CSV table of C-alpha atoms and ligand atoms in Angstrom, one decimal:
chain,number,residue,atom,x,y,z
A,19,UNK,CA,-22.9,15.5,4.5
A,20,UNK,CA,-22.5,19.4,3.6
A,21,UNK,CA,-22.1,20.8,0.1
A,22,UNK,CA,-18.5,21.4,-0.8
A,23,UNK,CA,-17.5,24.9,-1.7
A,24,UNK,CA,-15.3,25.8,-4.9
A,25,UNK,CA,-12.9,27.1,-4.5
A,26,UNK,CA,-12.1,30.9,-5.6
A,27,UNK,CA,-9.3,29.7,-8.0
A,28,UNK,CA,-11.8,27.9,-10.6
A,29,UNK,CA,-9.5,27.5,-13.7
A,30,UNK,CA,-11.4,27.6,-17.3
A,31,UNK,CA,-9.1,26.2,-19.1
A,32,UNK,CA,-6.9,23.0,-19.1
A,33,UNK,CA,-6.0,20.2,-21.2
A,34,UNK,CA,-5.5,16.8,-21.3
A,35,UNK,CA,-2.8,14.8,-23.6
A,36,UNK,CA,-4.3,11.6,-23.7
A,37,UNK,CA,-1.0,10.2,-25.1
A,38,UNK,CA,0.4,11.2,-22.5
A,39,UNK,CA,-1.5,10.2,-20.2
A,40,UNK,CA,-1.9,13.7,-18.3
A,41,UNK,CA,-3.5,17.0,-17.2
A,42,UNK,CA,-2.3,20.2,-18.1
A,43,UNK,CA,-2.8,23.9,-16.7
A,44,UNK,CA,-1.5,26.9,-15.6
A,45,UNK,CA,-2.4,28.2,-12.0
A,46,UNK,CA,-3.7,31.6,-11.0
A,47,UNK,CA,-0.2,32.5,-11.4
A,48,UNK,CA,0.9,31.9,-13.8
A,49,UNK,CA,3.0,28.7,-13.5
A,50,UNK,CA,3.1,25.3,-15.4
A,51,UNK,CA,1.3,22.3,-14.4
A,52,UNK,CA,0.9,19.0,-14.8
A,53,UNK,CA,-0.8,15.4,-13.3
A,54,UNK,CA,0.0,11.9,-14.9
A,55,UNK,CA,-3.1,10.2,-14.8
A,56,UNK,CA,-2.0,7.6,-12.1
A,57,UNK,CA,-2.2,10.2,-10.1
A,58,UNK,CA,-5.6,11.2,-10.5
A,59,UNK,CA,-7.5,9.7,-7.5
A,60,UNK,CA,-11.4,10.3,-8.8
A,61,UNK,CA,-13.1,13.9,-10.3
A,62,UNK,CA,-16.3,14.5,-8.5
A,63,UNK,CA,-19.0,17.5,-9.8
A,64,UNK,CA,-19.3,20.4,-7.1
A,65,UNK,CA,-22.6,21.0,-6.0
A,66,UNK,CA,-25.5,22.6,-7.9
A,67,UNK,CA,-24.8,26.2,-6.6
A,68,UNK,CA,-21.4,25.9,-8.0
A,69,UNK,CA,-21.6,23.9,-11.0
A,70,UNK,CA,-18.0,23.0,-12.6
A,71,UNK,CA,-15.8,20.0,-11.3
A,72,UNK,CA,-13.3,18.7,-9.1
A,73,UNK,CA,-9.7,16.8,-10.0
A,74,UNK,CA,-8.4,15.2,-6.6
A,75,UNK,CA,-5.2,14.1,-7.2
A,76,UNK,CA,-2.1,13.2,-5.6
A,77,UNK,CA,1.5,15.1,-5.7
A,78,UNK,CA,4.5,14.7,-4.5
A,79,UNK,CA,6.5,17.4,-2.1
A,80,UNK,CA,10.2,16.9,-1.2
A,81,UNK,CA,10.6,16.3,2.3
A,82,UNK,CA,12.1,19.0,4.2
A,83,UNK,CA,13.8,16.4,6.4
A,84,UNK,CA,16.9,15.0,5.0
A,85,UNK,CA,16.1,12.0,4.1
A,86,UNK,CA,15.1,13.3,0.9
A,87,UNK,CA,12.4,11.2,0.4
A,88,UNK,CA,9.2,13.0,-1.1
A,89,UNK,CA,5.6,13.0,0.9
A,90,UNK,CA,2.6,12.1,-1.2
A,91,UNK,CA,0.1,14.7,-0.6
A,92,UNK,CA,-3.3,15.3,-1.7
A,93,UNK,CA,-4.2,18.1,-3.5
A,94,UNK,CA,-7.2,19.5,-5.8
A,95,UNK,CA,-8.2,21.9,-9.0
A,96,UNK,CA,-11.0,23.3,-9.8
A,97,UNK,CA,-12.7,23.4,-13.5
A,98,UNK,CA,-14.9,24.7,-14.7
A,99,UNK,CA,-16.2,22.3,-17.6
A,100,UNK,CA,-15.0,18.6,-17.9
A,101,UNK,CA,-12.3,17.7,-21.1
A,102,UNK,CA,-13.4,14.8,-22.8
A,103,UNK,CA,-10.2,12.7,-21.3
A,104,UNK,CA,-11.1,13.6,-18.4
A,105,UNK,CA,-14.2,11.6,-18.2
A,106,UNK,CA,-13.0,7.8,-17.6
A,107,UNK,CA,-12.3,9.4,-13.6
A,108,UNK,CA,-15.8,11.2,-13.0
A,109,UNK,CA,-17.7,9.5,-10.3
A,110,UNK,CA,-20.9,10.0,-8.4
A,111,UNK,CA,-20.5,10.1,-4.9
A,112,UNK,CA,-21.3,7.0,-3.8
A,113,UNK,CA,-24.0,5.6,-0.9
A,114,UNK,CA,-21.4,5.0,2.0
A,115,UNK,CA,-20.1,8.5,1.7
A,116,UNK,CA,-23.3,9.9,1.6
A,117,UNK,CA,-24.8,8.9,4.8
A,118,UNK,CA,-26.0,11.5,7.9
A,119,UNK,CA,-23.4,9.9,10.6
A,120,UNK,CA,-20.0,11.6,10.0
A,121,UNK,CA,-17.0,9.0,8.2
A,122,UNK,CA,-15.6,7.6,11.3
A,123,UNK,CA,-11.6,7.6,11.1
A,124,UNK,CA,-9.6,5.2,13.1
A,125,UNK,CA,-6.0,5.9,13.2
A,126,UNK,CA,-3.9,3.7,14.2
A,127,UNK,CA,-1.0,5.2,15.2
A,128,UNK,CA,1.6,2.2,16.1
A,129,UNK,CA,0.2,0.4,12.7
A,130,UNK,CA,3.0,-0.5,10.5
A,131,UNK,CA,6.3,1.9,10.9
A,132,UNK,CA,3.8,3.8,12.7
A,133,UNK,CA,2.8,6.4,9.6
A,134,UNK,CA,-1.1,6.3,9.5
A,135,UNK,CA,-1.0,9.8,11.1
A,136,UNK,CA,0.8,11.0,8.3
A,137,UNK,CA,-1.2,9.3,6.1
A,138,UNK,CA,-4.5,11.3,7.6
A,139,UNK,CA,-3.0,14.3,7.5
A,140,UNK,CA,-1.7,14.4,4.0
A,141,UNK,CA,-4.1,12.3,1.9
A,142,UNK,CA,-7.2,11.2,4.3
A,143,UNK,CA,-8.3,14.4,6.1
A,144,UNK,CA,-7.6,16.7,2.9
A,145,UNK,CA,-10.2,13.8,0.5
A,146,UNK,CA,-12.3,14.0,3.5
A,147,UNK,CA,-12.4,17.9,3.8
A,148,UNK,CA,-12.5,18.4,-0.8
A,149,UNK,CA,-15.6,16.4,-0.7
A,150,UNK,CA,-16.7,18.0,2.2
A,151,UNK,CA,-18.0,15.1,4.1
A,152,UNK,CA,-18.4,15.6,7.8
A,153,UNK,CA,-16.1,13.2,9.8
A,154,UNK,CA,-14.8,12.2,13.3
A,155,UNK,CA,-11.4,11.3,14.3
A,156,UNK,CA,-10.1,8.5,16.4
A,157,UNK,CA,-6.3,7.8,16.9
A,158,UNK,CA,-6.0,4.6,19.3
A,159,UNK,CA,-3.9,5.5,23.0
A,160,UNK,CA,-3.1,1.7,23.1
A,161,UNK,CA,-3.9,-2.3,21.4
A,162,UNK,CA,-7.2,-1.6,23.4
A,163,UNK,CA,-9.2,1.6,21.9
A,164,UNK,CA,-10.3,-0.2,18.6
A,165,UNK,CA,-11.8,-2.9,20.5
A,166,UNK,CA,-13.4,-0.5,22.9
A,167,UNK,CA,-14.8,1.9,20.1
A,168,UNK,CA,-15.9,-0.9,18.3
A,169,UNK,CA,-18.1,-1.7,21.6
A,170,UNK,CA,-19.1,1.6,22.6
A,171,UNK,CA,-19.6,3.2,18.8
A,172,UNK,CA,-19.8,1.2,16.0
A,173,UNK,CA,-21.4,-2.6,17.8
A,174,UNK,CA,-23.7,-0.3,18.7
A,175,UNK,CA,-24.7,2.1,15.7
A,176,UNK,CA,-25.7,-1.3,13.7
A,177,UNK,CA,-27.6,-2.8,16.5
A,178,UNK,CA,-29.4,0.7,16.5
A,179,UNK,CA,-30.0,0.3,12.9
A,180,UNK,CA,-27.6,3.2,11.5
A,181,UNK,CA,-25.9,2.9,8.4
A,182,UNK,CA,-21.9,3.6,9.3
A,183,UNK,CA,-18.5,3.9,7.5
A,184,UNK,CA,-15.6,3.3,9.5
A,185,UNK,CA,-12.2,4.0,7.5
A,186,UNK,CA,-9.5,2.1,9.3
A,187,UNK,CA,-6.0,3.5,8.6
A,188,UNK,CA,-3.9,0.9,10.3
A,189,UNK,CA,-2.9,-3.1,9.3
A,190,UNK,CA,-4.9,-6.4,9.4
A,191,UNK,CA,-5.1,-5.7,13.3
A,192,UNK,CA,-7.9,-2.9,13.0
A,193,UNK,CA,-10.3,-4.9,10.6
A,194,UNK,CA,-9.6,-8.1,13.4
A,195,UNK,CA,-10.5,-5.8,16.6
A,196,UNK,CA,-13.7,-5.1,14.7
A,197,UNK,CA,-14.3,-8.6,13.3
A,198,UNK,CA,-13.8,-10.0,17.0
A,199,UNK,CA,-16.0,-7.9,18.5
A,200,UNK,CA,-19.0,-8.2,16.2
A,201,UNK,CA,-18.9,-11.7,15.9
A,202,UNK,CA,-18.8,-12.3,19.6
A,203,UNK,CA,-22.0,-10.0,20.3
A,204,UNK,CA,-24.7,-11.8,20.9
A,205,UNK,CA,-26.9,-9.0,20.1
A,206,UNK,CA,-29.2,-8.0,17.3
A,207,UNK,CA,-27.6,-6.2,14.3
A,208,UNK,CA,-29.7,-4.1,12.2
A,209,UNK,CA,-27.6,-3.0,9.9
A,210,UNK,CA,-23.5,-3.7,9.0
A,211,UNK,CA,-21.5,-1.0,8.9
A,212,UNK,CA,-18.9,-0.3,5.5
A,213,UNK,CA,-15.6,-0.7,6.3
A,214,UNK,CA,-12.7,1.2,4.3
A,215,UNK,CA,-9.9,0.4,4.2
A,216,UNK,CA,-6.3,2.6,4.1
A,217,UNK,CA,-3.6,-0.1,4.7
A,218,UNK,CA,-1.5,1.7,7.0
A,219,UNK,CA,0.0,-1.6,8.4
A,220,UNK,CA,2.6,-3.8,7.6
A,221,UNK,CA,1.3,-7.4,6.3
A,222,UNK,CA,-2.2,-5.6,4.8
A,223,UNK,CA,-3.2,-9.1,3.8
A,224,UNK,CA,-6.6,-7.9,3.6
A,225,UNK,CA,-5.9,-5.1,2.1
A,226,UNK,CA,-3.8,-6.3,-0.6
A,227,UNK,CA,-6.2,-8.9,-1.0
A,228,UNK,CA,-9.1,-7.2,-2.4
A,229,UNK,CA,-6.6,-4.9,-4.2
A,230,UNK,CA,-5.1,-2.3,-2.8
A,231,UNK,CA,-1.6,-2.6,-3.4
A,232,UNK,CA,-0.3,0.8,-3.9
A,233,UNK,CA,-0.6,2.2,-0.5
A,234,UNK,CA,-3.1,4.1,1.2
A,235,UNK,CA,-3.7,6.2,-2.1
A,236,UNK,CA,-5.5,3.3,-3.4
A,237,UNK,CA,-7.5,3.0,-0.4
A,238,UNK,CA,-9.1,6.4,-1.2
A,239,UNK,CA,-9.6,5.5,-4.9
A,240,UNK,CA,-11.4,2.3,-3.7
A,241,UNK,CA,-13.5,4.8,-1.8
A,242,UNK,CA,-15.2,7.0,-4.4
A,243,UNK,CA,-15.4,4.0,-7.0
A,244,UNK,CA,-15.4,0.9,-4.4
A,245,UNK,CA,-18.7,-0.9,-3.6
A,246,UNK,CA,-19.4,-3.1,0.1
A,247,UNK,CA,-19.4,-6.8,-0.4
A,248,UNK,CA,-19.6,-8.7,3.2
A,249,UNK,CA,-16.3,-9.7,5.2
A,250,UNK,CA,-16.6,-13.4,5.6
A,251,UNK,CA,-14.9,-14.3,8.9
A,252,UNK,CA,-13.7,-17.8,10.9
A,253,UNK,CA,-14.4,-18.5,14.0
A,254,UNK,CA,-10.9,-19.9,15.7
A,255,UNK,CA,-11.9,-22.2,19.3
A,256,UNK,CA,-8.9,-22.9,21.9
A,257,UNK,CA,-8.9,-25.5,24.9
A,258,UNK,CA,-9.3,-23.9,28.2
A,259,UNK,CA,-6.5,-22.7,29.5
A,260,UNK,CA,-5.1,-21.4,26.4
A,261,UNK,CA,-4.2,-17.3,26.5
A,262,UNK,CA,-3.3,-14.5,24.3
A,263,UNK,CA,0.2,-13.6,24.2
A,264,UNK,CA,1.0,-9.6,24.1
A,265,UNK,CA,3.5,-6.6,25.3
A,266,UNK,CA,6.1,-8.3,22.4
A,267,UNK,CA,5.7,-11.6,23.8
A,268,UNK,CA,5.9,-10.8,27.8
A,269,UNK,CA,2.8,-11.4,29.4
A,270,UNK,CA,-0.4,-13.1,28.9
A,271,UNK,CA,-3.9,-12.0,28.4
A,272,UNK,CA,-7.3,-13.8,29.0
A,273,UNK,CA,-9.5,-14.5,25.7
A,274,UNK,CA,-12.4,-13.3,25.8
A,275,UNK,CA,-15.1,-15.6,26.3
A,276,UNK,CA,-17.3,-15.4,24.2
A,277,UNK,CA,-20.8,-13.4,25.6
A,278,UNK,CA,-22.7,-16.7,26.6
A,279,UNK,CA,-20.1,-17.7,27.9
A,280,UNK,CA,-19.1,-21.2,26.4
A,281,UNK,CA,-15.8,-21.6,25.0
A,282,UNK,CA,-12.6,-19.4,24.3
A,283,UNK,CA,-12.9,-18.3,20.7
A,284,UNK,CA,-11.6,-15.7,18.8
A,285,UNK,CA,-12.6,-14.0,14.7
A,286,UNK,CA,-10.7,-13.7,12.6
A,287,UNK,CA,-11.0,-12.7,8.8
A,288,UNK,CA,-6.9,-13.3,7.0
A,289,UNK,CA,-5.3,-16.6,8.1
A,290,UNK,CA,-4.9,-18.8,11.1
A,291,UNK,CA,-1.4,-20.5,11.5
A,292,UNK,CA,0.8,-22.7,13.3
A,293,UNK,CA,4.3,-23.3,12.6
A,294,UNK,CA,7.1,-21.0,10.7
A,295,UNK,CA,4.4,-18.8,9.9
A,296,UNK,CA,3.0,-18.1,13.8
A,297,UNK,CA,6.3,-18.2,14.9
A,298,UNK,CA,7.7,-15.1,12.5
A,299,UNK,CA,4.4,-12.8,13.3
A,300,UNK,CA,5.6,-13.4,16.9
A,301,UNK,CA,8.9,-13.1,16.7
A,302,UNK,CA,8.4,-10.1,15.1
A,303,UNK,CA,6.3,-8.1,17.0
A,304,UNK,CA,9.0,-6.0,18.7
A,305,UNK,CA,9.0,-2.4,18.5
A,306,UNK,CA,12.7,-2.7,17.5
A,307,UNK,CA,11.6,-5.2,14.3
A,308,UNK,CA,8.9,-3.0,13.2
A,309,UNK,CA,11.1,-0.5,12.7
A,310,UNK,CA,12.1,-2.8,9.2
A,311,UNK,CA,8.1,-2.4,7.8
A,312,UNK,CA,7.4,-6.2,5.8
A,313,UNK,CA,10.9,-6.5,6.0
A,314,UNK,CA,10.6,-7.8,9.6
A,315,UNK,CA,8.7,-10.8,8.7
A,316,UNK,CA,11.8,-11.9,6.6
A,317,UNK,CA,14.2,-10.7,9.2
A,318,UNK,CA,12.9,-13.4,11.5
A,319,UNK,CA,12.0,-16.2,8.8
A,320,UNK,CA,15.9,-16.8,8.7
A,321,UNK,CA,16.1,-17.0,12.2
A,322,UNK,CA,13.8,-19.3,12.4
A,323,UNK,CA,15.0,-21.4,9.4
A,324,UNK,CA,19.0,-21.3,10.7
A,325,UNK,CA,19.8,-21.2,14.6
A,326,UNK,CA,22.1,-18.9,15.5
A,327,UNK,CA,22.7,-22.9,17.4
A,328,UNK,CA,23.3,-23.7,14.3
A,329,UNK,CA,20.6,-27.0,14.6
A,330,UNK,CA,18.2,-27.3,12.5
A,331,UNK,CA,14.6,-25.5,11.9
A,332,UNK,CA,12.1,-26.6,15.0
A,333,UNK,CA,9.8,-30.2,13.9
A,334,UNK,CA,6.2,-28.8,15.6
A,335,UNK,CA,4.8,-32.2,16.8
A,336,UNK,CA,0.8,-32.0,16.6
A,337,UNK,CA,-2.4,-33.9,14.9
A,338,UNK,CA,-3.9,-32.0,12.2
A,339,UNK,CA,-7.7,-33.1,11.0
A,340,UNK,CA,-9.2,-31.5,8.2
A,341,UNK,CA,-13.0,-31.6,7.4
A,342,UNK,CA,-13.6,-31.2,3.7
A,343,UNK,CA,-17.3,-31.5,1.3
A,344,UNK,CA,-17.7,-32.9,-1.6
A,345,UNK,CA,-18.3,-29.8,-4.4
A,346,UNK,CA,-20.8,-32.1,-6.0
A,347,UNK,CA,-22.8,-34.0,-3.3
A,348,UNK,CA,-22.1,-31.3,-0.7
A,349,UNK,CA,-21.7,-34.6,1.9
A,350,UNK,CA,-18.5,-33.7,4.4
A,351,UNK,CA,-16.1,-36.1,5.1
A,352,UNK,CA,-13.2,-36.1,7.9
A,353,UNK,CA,-9.5,-36.7,7.7
A,354,UNK,CA,-6.6,-37.6,9.6
A,355,UNK,CA,-3.6,-36.3,8.1
A,356,UNK,CA,-0.8,-39.0,8.4
A,357,UNK,CA,2.3,-36.9,9.3
A,358,UNK,CA,2.5,-35.6,12.7
A,359,UNK,CA,5.1,-33.7,12.4
A,360,UNK,CA,5.3,-29.7,10.3
A,361,UNK,CA,7.0,-26.9,9.2
A,362,UNK,CA,4.2,-24.3,7.8
A,363,UNK,CA,1.0,-24.9,8.7
A,364,UNK,CA,-2.0,-22.5,8.0
A,365,UNK,CA,-5.7,-22.0,7.0
A,366,UNK,CA,-6.6,-18.9,5.5
A,367,UNK,CA,-9.8,-16.8,4.0
A,368,UNK,CA,-7.7,-14.4,1.9
A,369,UNK,CA,-5.4,-14.7,-1.4
A,370,UNK,CA,-2.7,-12.4,0.3
A,371,UNK,CA,-0.8,-11.9,3.2
A,372,UNK,CA,1.2,-9.2,2.2
A,373,UNK,CA,1.6,-7.6,-1.3
A,374,UNK,CA,3.5,-10.2,-3.0
A,375,UNK,CA,3.0,-12.6,-0.6
A,376,UNK,CA,0.5,-14.8,-2.6
A,377,UNK,CA,-0.2,-18.0,0.0
A,378,UNK,CA,-3.2,-19.1,-1.9
A,379,UNK,CA,-3.6,-18.3,-5.5
A,380,UNK,CA,-7.1,-20.3,-5.8
A,381,UNK,CA,-8.5,-17.7,-3.2
A,382,UNK,CA,-10.8,-15.2,-4.7
A,383,UNK,CA,-10.9,-12.2,-2.3
A,384,UNK,CA,-14.0,-12.2,-0.1
A,385,UNK,CA,-15.1,-15.0,-1.7
A,386,UNK,CA,-15.6,-17.5,1.3
A,387,UNK,CA,-13.6,-20.2,0.5
A,388,UNK,CA,-11.2,-21.6,3.3
A,389,UNK,CA,-7.8,-23.3,2.4
A,390,UNK,CA,-5.1,-25.4,3.9
A,391,UNK,CA,-1.8,-24.7,2.8
A,392,UNK,CA,1.1,-27.3,4.9
A,393,UNK,CA,4.3,-28.6,4.2
A,394,UNK,CA,6.5,-30.7,7.0
A,395,UNK,CA,10.1,-30.7,8.4
A,396,UNK,CA,12.1,-29.4,5.8
A,397,UNK,CA,16.3,-27.7,5.7
A,398,UNK,CA,15.8,-24.0,6.1
A,399,UNK,CA,17.0,-23.5,2.5
A,400,UNK,CA,14.4,-25.7,1.2
A,401,UNK,CA,11.5,-24.0,3.3
A,402,UNK,CA,13.2,-21.0,1.5
A,403,UNK,CA,12.7,-21.8,-1.7
A,404,UNK,CA,9.0,-22.7,-1.0
A,405,UNK,CA,8.5,-19.2,0.2
A,406,UNK,CA,10.4,-17.7,-2.3
A,407,UNK,CA,8.0,-19.6,-4.7
A,408,UNK,CA,5.1,-17.7,-2.5
A,409,UNK,CA,6.5,-14.3,-3.5
A,410,UNK,CA,6.7,-15.0,-7.2
A,411,UNK,CA,3.2,-15.6,-7.7
A,412,UNK,CA,2.2,-18.2,-5.7
A,413,UNK,CA,4.1,-20.7,-7.2
A,414,UNK,CA,4.5,-22.8,-4.1
A,415,UNK,CA,1.3,-24.4,-4.5
A,416,UNK,CA,2.6,-26.6,-7.4
A,417,UNK,CA,5.6,-28.1,-5.4
A,418,UNK,CA,4.6,-31.6,-4.4
A,419,UNK,CA,6.3,-30.8,-0.9
A,420,UNK,CA,3.2,-28.5,-0.4
A,421,UNK,CA,-0.6,-30.0,0.5
A,422,UNK,CA,-2.9,-26.6,-0.6
A,423,UNK,CA,-6.5,-27.9,-0.6
A,424,UNK,CA,-10.4,-26.1,-0.1
A,425,UNK,CA,-11.9,-26.8,3.4
A,426,UNK,CA,-14.8,-26.6,6.2
A,427,UNK,CA,-12.8,-27.1,9.2
A,428,UNK,CA,-9.3,-27.7,10.2
A,429,UNK,CA,-8.3,-29.4,13.9
A,430,UNK,CA,-5.0,-29.1,15.1
A,431,UNK,CA,-4.0,-31.3,18.3
A,432,UNK,CA,-0.7,-29.7,19.6
A,433,UNK,CA,1.7,-32.0,21.1
A,434,UNK,CA,4.7,-29.9,22.5
A,435,UNK,CA,6.0,-29.4,25.7
A,436,UNK,CA,7.6,-26.1,25.4
A,437,UNK,CA,4.8,-23.3,24.5
A,438,UNK,CA,7.3,-21.6,22.1
A,439,UNK,CA,6.3,-24.3,19.6
A,440,UNK,CA,2.5,-24.1,21.0
A,441,UNK,CA,1.9,-20.6,19.8
A,442,UNK,CA,-0.7,-19.7,16.7
A,443,UNK,CA,-1.3,-16.7,14.8
A,444,UNK,CA,-4.8,-15.6,14.0
A,445,UNK,CA,-4.7,-12.5,12.0
A,446,UNK,CA,-1.3,-10.9,13.9
A,447,UNK,CA,-2.8,-12.0,17.4
A,448,UNK,CA,-0.9,-14.5,18.8
A,449,UNK,CA,-2.4,-17.7,21.2
A,450,UNK,CA,-0.3,-19.8,23.4
A,451,UNK,CA,-2.0,-22.6,23.7
A,452,UNK,CA,-2.3,-24.9,26.3
A,453,UNK,CA,-0.1,-27.7,26.7
A,454,UNK,CA,-2.1,-31.2,25.6
A,455,UNK,CA,-4.4,-28.6,24.1
A,456,UNK,CA,-5.8,-27.9,20.3
A,457,UNK,CA,-7.3,-25.0,18.2
A,458,UNK,CA,-10.6,-25.9,16.0
A,459,UNK,CA,-11.1,-23.6,12.9
A,460,UNK,CA,-14.5,-22.9,11.1
A,461,UNK,CA,-15.8,-20.5,8.7
A,462,UNK,CA,-18.7,-18.6,9.9
A,463,UNK,CA,-22.0,-18.5,8.5
A,464,UNK,CA,-22.8,-14.8,9.7
A,465,UNK,CA,-21.8,-12.0,7.7
A,466,UNK,CA,-21.6,-8.8,9.8
A,467,UNK,CA,-19.3,-6.3,8.9
A,468,UNK,CA,-18.5,-5.0,4.8
A,469,UNK,CA,-15.5,-4.1,3.7
A,470,UNK,CA,-15.1,-1.7,0.5
A,471,UNK,CA,-13.8,-3.6,-2.5
A,472,UNK,CA,-12.6,-1.5,-5.6
A,473,UNK,CA,-14.6,-2.4,-8.4
A,474,UNK,CA,-12.5,-3.9,-11.3
B,506,ATP,N1,-1.1,3.4,20.3
B,506,ATP,C1,-1.2,2.1,20.3
B,506,ATP,N2,-0.1,1.7,21.8
B,506,ATP,C2,0.1,-0.1,21.8
B,506,ATP,N3,-0.9,-0.4,20.7
B,506,ATP,C3,-1.4,-0.1,19.8
B,506,ATP,C4,-1.4,1.3,19.3
B,506,ATP,N4,-2.1,1.6,18.8
B,506,ATP,C5,-2.3,0.9,17.8
B,506,ATP,N5,-1.7,-0.6,18.6
B,506,ATP,C6,-1.6,-1.5,18.1
B,506,ATP,O1,-1.0,-2.1,17.2
B,506,ATP,C7,-0.9,-2.6,16.3
B,506,ATP,C8,-1.4,-2.5,15.2
B,506,ATP,O2,-1.4,-3.7,13.9
B,506,ATP,P1,-2.0,-3.5,12.4
B,506,ATP,O3,-2.6,-4.9,12.6
B,506,ATP,O4,-3.0,-2.5,12.2
B,506,ATP,O5,-0.4,-3.4,12.1
B,506,ATP,P2,0.8,-4.0,11.4
B,506,ATP,O6,0.6,-5.3,12.4
B,506,ATP,O7,1.5,-3.2,11.7
B,506,ATP,O8,0.3,-4.6,10.3
B,506,ATP,P3,-0.5,-5.8,9.6
B,506,ATP,O9,-1.3,-6.9,10.8
B,506,ATP,O10,-1.0,-5.9,8.5
B,506,ATP,O11,0.9,-6.9,9.3
B,506,ATP,C9,-2.6,-3.3,16.8
B,506,ATP,O12,-2.1,-5.2,17.7
B,506,ATP,C10,-3.3,-2.5,17.4
B,506,ATP,O13,-3.3,-2.9,18.7
């Protein structure tokens, strides 16, 4: 890391109005400037050679395009002394930003509505430059890019014992690619990478779950003030013949075998689902739907809940077994659900699947508990009512129609003829289970990656 230069436009008089939660100063050109506290990302000390402080803040700039939307950019203000009102924002650069290795930035160009590159240019790159950090940028060229980078760079560094910080400008997809590569490796890892999330995806389940709910800027604040915490993961194993569904549902691709060739396994850190959730994620993963951001999930849900041909929503057929553990005795027990028809089935390690979609309110983020949630066939309106409750602070879990419990393992034996109803979702990836096949989910005992979690 190079010490950053303080600019020649250092201001020696700025004032803080604590009551109004704002910072004001007069710019070198004589204009009055003001920043709201909520837009301050942090304050850092300048290097010893140029004393003073640097305030990083977000500034809204009118867009040059006709849509009247404003662009958020990161700006800096260099000040000679620190007014008392700003001291709560003062931070020392954390260890994950003081590495010999440059920060490795991954821009996933197709995440969400395709804003990751602009987010990098407008706020992430200025952040790295204003802090004098060295960085290396990788832009995705295809759905394989993050998998390839993980194998060729991130895993290699981890095995060589090189501490590294990876900044992911993506949705959950970027994280799950890293998780899958790390957990499938049979190499001995010496040091877990620290991953910073800059939410740019559609659902951003992991980012929302750990508290990054106000867009990419919340990711920057976490980078400055947060702490690495290990990411719990799960393994989803599939019966032979199961395949990934790719290219907007048009193609199939093999699931990589474990490096030891033992099973078809995908590792995840967010959610494994079957039924309505998996179907709506799969159906809405098209360029056409992606334009609508997270609305795409609701749009696809409406189509599944109220099929155009006027029929009732599909009744998903299969047998579900749950393994639970008695918290007092530690004893495990297995239970086969008596219901063989389902509508919504998922197991998750996180509380939120979207910013406001609180699917598992009892789950502590990164706490390592897996929770199972299910309801059986319902009318479209009834299912929608439960979904809306999930958006209202996770109230659906109190509804008597919903099964909600902590589990160690889940097994589903699918009894569907059509592949369309045998699609499962693993952190956004879609797997078509073979006819007569099964899926088994289990918590992973290993902790191979860290996520930078904001401090409360
Ligand atoms: N240049 C590219 N060409 C093709 N696919 C890409 C490219 N860049 C990224 N992708 C793929 O696009 C998908 C983006 O997933 P990601 O999870 O980041 O966003 P999302 O699906 O919008 O968000 P979320 O998973 O949080 O709902 C990933 O599968 C990724 O591999």
